Short mmCIF file of C-alpha atoms and ligand atoms in Angstrom, two decimals:
data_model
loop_
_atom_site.label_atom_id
_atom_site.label_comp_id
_atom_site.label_asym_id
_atom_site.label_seq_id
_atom_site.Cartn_x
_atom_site.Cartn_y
_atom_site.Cartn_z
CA UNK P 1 85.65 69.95 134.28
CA UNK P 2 89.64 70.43 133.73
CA UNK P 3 89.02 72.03 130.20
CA UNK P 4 86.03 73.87 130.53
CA UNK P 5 85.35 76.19 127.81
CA UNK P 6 88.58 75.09 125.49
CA UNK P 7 88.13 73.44 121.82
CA UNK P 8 90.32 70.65 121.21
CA UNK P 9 90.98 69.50 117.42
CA UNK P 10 91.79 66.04 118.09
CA UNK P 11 93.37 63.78 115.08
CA UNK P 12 92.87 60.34 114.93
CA UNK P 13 89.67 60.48 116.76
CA UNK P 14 87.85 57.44 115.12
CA UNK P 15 89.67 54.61 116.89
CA UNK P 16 92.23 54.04 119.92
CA UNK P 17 93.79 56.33 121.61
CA UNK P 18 92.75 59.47 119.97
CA UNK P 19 88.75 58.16 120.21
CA UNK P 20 89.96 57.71 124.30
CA UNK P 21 90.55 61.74 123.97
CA UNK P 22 87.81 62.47 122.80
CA UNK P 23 86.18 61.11 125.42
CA UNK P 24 87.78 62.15 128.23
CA UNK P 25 88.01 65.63 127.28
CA UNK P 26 84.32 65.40 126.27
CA UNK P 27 83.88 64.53 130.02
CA UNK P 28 85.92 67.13 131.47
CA UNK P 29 84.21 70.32 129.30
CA UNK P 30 86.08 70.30 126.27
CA UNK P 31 84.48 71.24 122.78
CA UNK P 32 85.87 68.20 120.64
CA UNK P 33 86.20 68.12 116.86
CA UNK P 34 87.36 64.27 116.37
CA UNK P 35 89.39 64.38 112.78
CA UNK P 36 90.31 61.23 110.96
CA UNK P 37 90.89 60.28 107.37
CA UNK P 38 87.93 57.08 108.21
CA UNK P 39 84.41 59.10 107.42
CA UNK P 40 82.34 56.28 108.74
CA UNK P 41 84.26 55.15 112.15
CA UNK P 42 85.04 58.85 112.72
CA UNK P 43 81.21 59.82 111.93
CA UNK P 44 79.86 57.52 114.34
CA UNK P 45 82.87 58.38 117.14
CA UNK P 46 81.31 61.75 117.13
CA UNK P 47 77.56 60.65 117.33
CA UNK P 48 78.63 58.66 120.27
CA UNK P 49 79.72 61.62 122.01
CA UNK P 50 76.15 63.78 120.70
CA UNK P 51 76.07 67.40 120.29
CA UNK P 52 78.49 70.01 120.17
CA UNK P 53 81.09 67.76 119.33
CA UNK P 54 81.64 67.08 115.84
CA UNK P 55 83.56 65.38 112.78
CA UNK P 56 86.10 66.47 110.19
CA UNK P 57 87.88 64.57 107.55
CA UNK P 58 91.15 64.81 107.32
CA UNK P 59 94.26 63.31 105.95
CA UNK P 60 97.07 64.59 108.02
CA UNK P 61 99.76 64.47 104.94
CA UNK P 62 97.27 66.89 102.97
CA UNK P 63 98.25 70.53 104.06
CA UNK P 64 94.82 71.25 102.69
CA UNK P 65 92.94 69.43 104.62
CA UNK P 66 95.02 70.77 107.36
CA UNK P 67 93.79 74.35 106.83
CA UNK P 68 90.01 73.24 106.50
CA UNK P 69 89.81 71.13 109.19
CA UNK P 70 91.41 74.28 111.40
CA UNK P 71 88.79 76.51 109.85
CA UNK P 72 85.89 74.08 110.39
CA UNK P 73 87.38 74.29 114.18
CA UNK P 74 87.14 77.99 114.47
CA UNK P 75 83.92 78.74 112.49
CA UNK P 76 82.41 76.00 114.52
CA UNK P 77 83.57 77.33 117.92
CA UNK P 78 85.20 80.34 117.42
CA UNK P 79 88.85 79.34 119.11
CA UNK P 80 91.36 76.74 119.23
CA UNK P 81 93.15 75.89 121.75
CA UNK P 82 94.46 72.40 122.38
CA UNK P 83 95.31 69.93 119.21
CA UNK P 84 96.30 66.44 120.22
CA UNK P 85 98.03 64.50 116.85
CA UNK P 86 97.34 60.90 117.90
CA UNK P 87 96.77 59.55 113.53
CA UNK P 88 99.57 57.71 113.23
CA UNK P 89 100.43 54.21 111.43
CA UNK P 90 102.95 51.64 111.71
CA UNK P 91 104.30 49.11 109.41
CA UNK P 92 106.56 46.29 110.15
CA UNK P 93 110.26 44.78 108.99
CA UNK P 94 113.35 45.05 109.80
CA UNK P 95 115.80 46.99 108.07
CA UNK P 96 117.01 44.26 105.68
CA UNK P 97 113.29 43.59 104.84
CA UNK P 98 111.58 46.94 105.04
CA UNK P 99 111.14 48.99 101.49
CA UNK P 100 111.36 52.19 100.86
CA UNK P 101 108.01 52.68 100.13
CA UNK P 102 106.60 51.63 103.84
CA UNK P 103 109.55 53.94 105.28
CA UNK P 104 108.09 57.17 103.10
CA UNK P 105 104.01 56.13 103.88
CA UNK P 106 105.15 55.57 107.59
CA UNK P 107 106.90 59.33 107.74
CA UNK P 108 104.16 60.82 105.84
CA UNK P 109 101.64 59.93 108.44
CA UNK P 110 103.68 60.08 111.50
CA UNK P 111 106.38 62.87 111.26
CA UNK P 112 105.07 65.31 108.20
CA UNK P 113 101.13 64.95 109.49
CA UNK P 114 102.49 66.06 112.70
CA UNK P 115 104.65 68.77 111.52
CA UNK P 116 101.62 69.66 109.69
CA UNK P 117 99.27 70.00 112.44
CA UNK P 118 101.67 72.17 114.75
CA UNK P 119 102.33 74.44 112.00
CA UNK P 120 98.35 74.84 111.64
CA UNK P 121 97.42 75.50 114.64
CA UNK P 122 99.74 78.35 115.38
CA UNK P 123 97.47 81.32 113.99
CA UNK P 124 94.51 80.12 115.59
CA UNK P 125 96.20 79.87 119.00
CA UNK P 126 97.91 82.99 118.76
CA UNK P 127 94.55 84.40 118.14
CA UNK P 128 93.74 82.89 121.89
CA UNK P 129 96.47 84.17 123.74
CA UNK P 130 97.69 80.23 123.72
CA UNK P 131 97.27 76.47 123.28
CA UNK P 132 98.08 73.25 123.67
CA UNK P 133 99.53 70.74 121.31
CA UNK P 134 100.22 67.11 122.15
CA UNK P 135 102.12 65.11 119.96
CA UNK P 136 101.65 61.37 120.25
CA UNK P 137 105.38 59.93 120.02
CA UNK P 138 106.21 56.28 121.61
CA UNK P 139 108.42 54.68 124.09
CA UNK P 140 109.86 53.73 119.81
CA UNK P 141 110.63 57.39 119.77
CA UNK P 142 112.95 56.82 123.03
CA UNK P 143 114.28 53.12 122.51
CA UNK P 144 115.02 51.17 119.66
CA UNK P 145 112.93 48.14 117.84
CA UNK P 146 114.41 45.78 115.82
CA UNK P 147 111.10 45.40 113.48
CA UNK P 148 109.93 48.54 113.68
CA UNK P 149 112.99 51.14 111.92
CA UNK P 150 110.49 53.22 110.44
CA UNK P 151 107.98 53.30 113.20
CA UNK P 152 111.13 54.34 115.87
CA UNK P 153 112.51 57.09 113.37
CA UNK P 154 109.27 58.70 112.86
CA UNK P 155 108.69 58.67 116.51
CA UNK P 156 111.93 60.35 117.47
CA UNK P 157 111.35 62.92 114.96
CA UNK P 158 108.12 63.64 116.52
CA UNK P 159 109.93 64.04 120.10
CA UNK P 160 112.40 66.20 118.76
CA UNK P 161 109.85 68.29 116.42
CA UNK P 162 107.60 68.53 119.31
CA UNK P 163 110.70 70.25 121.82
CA UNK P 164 111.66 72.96 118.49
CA UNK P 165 108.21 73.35 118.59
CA UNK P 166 108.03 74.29 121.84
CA UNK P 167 111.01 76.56 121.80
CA UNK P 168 109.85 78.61 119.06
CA UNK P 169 106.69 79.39 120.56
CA UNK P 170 108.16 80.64 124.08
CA UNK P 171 110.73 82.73 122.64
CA UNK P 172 107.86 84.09 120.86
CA UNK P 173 106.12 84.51 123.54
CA UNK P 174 102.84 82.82 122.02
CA UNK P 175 101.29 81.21 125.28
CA UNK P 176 101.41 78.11 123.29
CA UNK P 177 103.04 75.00 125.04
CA UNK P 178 103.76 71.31 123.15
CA UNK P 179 104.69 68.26 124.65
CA UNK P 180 105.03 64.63 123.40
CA UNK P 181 103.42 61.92 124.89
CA UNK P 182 105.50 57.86 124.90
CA UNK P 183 103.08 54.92 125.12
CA UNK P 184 104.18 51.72 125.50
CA UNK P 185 101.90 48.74 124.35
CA UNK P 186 98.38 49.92 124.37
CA UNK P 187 95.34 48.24 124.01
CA UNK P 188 93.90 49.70 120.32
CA UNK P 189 93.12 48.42 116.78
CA UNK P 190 96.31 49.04 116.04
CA UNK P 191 98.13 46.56 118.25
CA UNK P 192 94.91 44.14 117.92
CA UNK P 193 96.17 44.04 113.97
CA UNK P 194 99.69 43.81 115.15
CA UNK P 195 99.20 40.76 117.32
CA UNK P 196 96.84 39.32 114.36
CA UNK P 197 99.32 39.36 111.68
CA UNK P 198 102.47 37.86 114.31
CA UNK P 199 103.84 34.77 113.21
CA UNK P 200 102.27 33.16 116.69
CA UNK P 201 99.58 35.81 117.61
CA UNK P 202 99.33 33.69 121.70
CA UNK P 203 103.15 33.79 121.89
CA UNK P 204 102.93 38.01 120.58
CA UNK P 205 99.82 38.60 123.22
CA UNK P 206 101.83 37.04 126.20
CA UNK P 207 104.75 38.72 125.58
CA UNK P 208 103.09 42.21 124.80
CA UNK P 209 101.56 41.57 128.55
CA UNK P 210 104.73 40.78 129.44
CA UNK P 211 106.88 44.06 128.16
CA UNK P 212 105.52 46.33 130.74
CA UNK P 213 107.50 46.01 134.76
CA UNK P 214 103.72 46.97 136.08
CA UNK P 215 102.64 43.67 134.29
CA UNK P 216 99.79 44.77 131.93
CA UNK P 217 99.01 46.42 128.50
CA UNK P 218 98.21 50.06 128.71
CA UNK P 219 94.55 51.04 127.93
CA UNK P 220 93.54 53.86 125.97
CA UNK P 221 92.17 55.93 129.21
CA UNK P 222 95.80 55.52 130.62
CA UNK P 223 96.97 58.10 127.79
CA UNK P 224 93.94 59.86 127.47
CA UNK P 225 94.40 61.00 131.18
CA UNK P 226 97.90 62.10 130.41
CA UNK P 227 96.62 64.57 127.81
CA UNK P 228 93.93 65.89 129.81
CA UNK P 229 97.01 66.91 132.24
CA UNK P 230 99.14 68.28 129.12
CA UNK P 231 96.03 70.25 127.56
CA UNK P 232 94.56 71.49 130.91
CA UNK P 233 95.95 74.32 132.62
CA UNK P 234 97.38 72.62 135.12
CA UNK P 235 100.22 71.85 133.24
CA UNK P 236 100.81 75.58 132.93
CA UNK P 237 104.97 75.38 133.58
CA UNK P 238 104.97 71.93 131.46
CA UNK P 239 106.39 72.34 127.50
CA UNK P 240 109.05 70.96 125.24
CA UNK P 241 108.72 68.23 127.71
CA UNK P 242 108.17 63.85 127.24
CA UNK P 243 105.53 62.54 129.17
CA UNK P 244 105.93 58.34 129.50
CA UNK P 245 103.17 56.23 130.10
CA UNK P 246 104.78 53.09 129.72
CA UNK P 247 103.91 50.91 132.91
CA UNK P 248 107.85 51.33 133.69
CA UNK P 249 108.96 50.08 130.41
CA UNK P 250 111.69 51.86 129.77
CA UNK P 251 112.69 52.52 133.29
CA UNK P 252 115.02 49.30 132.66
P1 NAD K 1 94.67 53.14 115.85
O1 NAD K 1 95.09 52.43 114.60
O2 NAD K 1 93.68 52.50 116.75
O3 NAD K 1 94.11 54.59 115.49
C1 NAD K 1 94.82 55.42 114.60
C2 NAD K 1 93.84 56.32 113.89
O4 NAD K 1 94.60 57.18 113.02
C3 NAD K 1 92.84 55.58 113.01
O5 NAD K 1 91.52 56.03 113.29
C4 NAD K 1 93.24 55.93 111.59
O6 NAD K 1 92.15 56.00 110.67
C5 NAD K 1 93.90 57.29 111.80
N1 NAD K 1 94.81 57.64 110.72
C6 NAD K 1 95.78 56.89 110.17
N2 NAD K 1 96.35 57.55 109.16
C7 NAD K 1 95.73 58.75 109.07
C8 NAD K 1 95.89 59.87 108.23
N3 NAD K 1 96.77 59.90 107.22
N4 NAD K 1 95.10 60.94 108.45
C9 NAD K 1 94.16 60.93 109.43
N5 NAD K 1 93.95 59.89 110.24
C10 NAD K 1 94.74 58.81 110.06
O7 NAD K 1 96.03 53.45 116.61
P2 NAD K 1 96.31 53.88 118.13
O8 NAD K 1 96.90 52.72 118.80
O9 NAD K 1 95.16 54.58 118.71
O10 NAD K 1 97.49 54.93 117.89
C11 NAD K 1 97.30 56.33 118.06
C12 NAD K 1 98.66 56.98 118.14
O11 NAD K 1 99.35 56.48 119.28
C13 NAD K 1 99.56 56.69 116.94
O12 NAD K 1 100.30 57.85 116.62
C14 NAD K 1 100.45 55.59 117.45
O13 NAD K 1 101.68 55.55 116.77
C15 NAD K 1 100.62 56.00 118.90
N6 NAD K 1 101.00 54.92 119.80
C16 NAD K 1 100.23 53.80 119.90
C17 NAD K 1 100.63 52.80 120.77
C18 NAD K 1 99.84 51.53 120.95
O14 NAD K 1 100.38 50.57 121.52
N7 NAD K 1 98.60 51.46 120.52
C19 NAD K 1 101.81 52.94 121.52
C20 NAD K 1 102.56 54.10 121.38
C21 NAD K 1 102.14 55.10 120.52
#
């Protein structure tokens, strides 16, 4: 029970690694609400986990939604303390191929949703005496990727948001601490549909297996244990700070 008694707003929450959140800091006494622009995957990602938990919709590029899904939070549970921004999306091509339009729809979701959510969840966490906030960046927001220009920038803006972030906040002296998180390869719908739409989806699979030194894919669990650490308590000393879970990926 590592977050007994704290409310987590977790985004993201019908699928991968923000579902793998929600679960894990269902087990360990968190209040969840799982938020995701799906209704129907999200919906029944909640019912999975039963009562208190529960579902909000919300688009992370609406600054709307933002507010509503903060005040569904607090009138729900009365606090907020730990947000974990896992929505993200990634689009392929390389930068002779890649439009304009993917780069904008890629930063929209990634860096602004992010930005977003931080700047949200301020008020309610001051009202705590402190929070939480994870930011899901990538080993692409540490390391380059050929195909992925869009994907890597949005991911190092989200590393260097999330350190500002953190900045701000302990000058202030807010009690609120943010740190990024840097997957590599993990198993989720979202590297399923990457694999699916490879030019040889075998060749993609092996060599996905292959990327990581400890000789696996990462599952969803791996990362959701992280953020238990980097919402809990425990990680009291622990902000503007990059947590890797990347099986020794980038340790090369
Ligand atoms: P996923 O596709 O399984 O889940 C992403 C979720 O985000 C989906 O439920 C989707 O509906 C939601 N989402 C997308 N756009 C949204 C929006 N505008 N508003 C609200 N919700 C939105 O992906 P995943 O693999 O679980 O990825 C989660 C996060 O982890 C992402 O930020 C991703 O970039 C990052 N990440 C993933 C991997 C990996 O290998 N899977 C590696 C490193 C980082």
């Amino acid at each position: 029970m590592r977050l007994a008694g704290k409310v987590a707003l977790i985004t993201g929450a019908a699928s991968g690694i923000g579902r793998a959140c929600a679960h894990r800091f269902a087990r360990e006494g968190c209040r969840v609400v799982l938020a995701d622009r799906d209704e129907a995957t999200g919906r029944a990602a909640a019912a999975e986990l039963g009562e208190p938990h529960l579902f909000v919709t919300l688009d992370v590029t609406q600054e709307a939604a933002w507010a509503a899904a903060v005040a569904r939070t607090v009138e729900a549970f009365g606090r907020l303390d730990i947000l974990v921004n896992s929505a993200g999306i990634g689009i392929g091509g390389d930068i002779e191929t890649a439009t304009l339009a993917s780069w904008r729809l890629v930063h929209a979701v990634n860096s602004d949703g992010t930005f977003l959510g931080c700047r949200a969840v301020f008020a309610p966490m001051k009202a705590c005496g402190g929070g939480s906030i994870i930011n899901m960046s990538s080993v692409a927001g540490l390391v380059g990727d050929p195909d992925l220009p869009a994907y890597c920038a949005s991911k190092g803006a989200v590393r260097l948001l999330t350190k500002s972030v953190a900045l701000h906040a302990a000058r202030q002296g807010y009690g609120i601490r943010c740190n990024s998180l840097h997957p590599s390869f993990v198993q989720t719908p979202m590297v399923d549909r990457m694999i699916a739409t490879a030019k040889d989806p075998d060749k993609a699979r092996k060599q996905i297996e292959r990327a990581a030194p400890l000789g696996r894919i990462g599952e969803a669990d791996d990362v959701a244990t992280a953020a238990v650490f980097l919402a809990s308590d425990e990680s009291k000393f622990v902000t503007g700070s990059e947590l890797v879970v990347d099986g020794g990926t980038t340790a090369r």
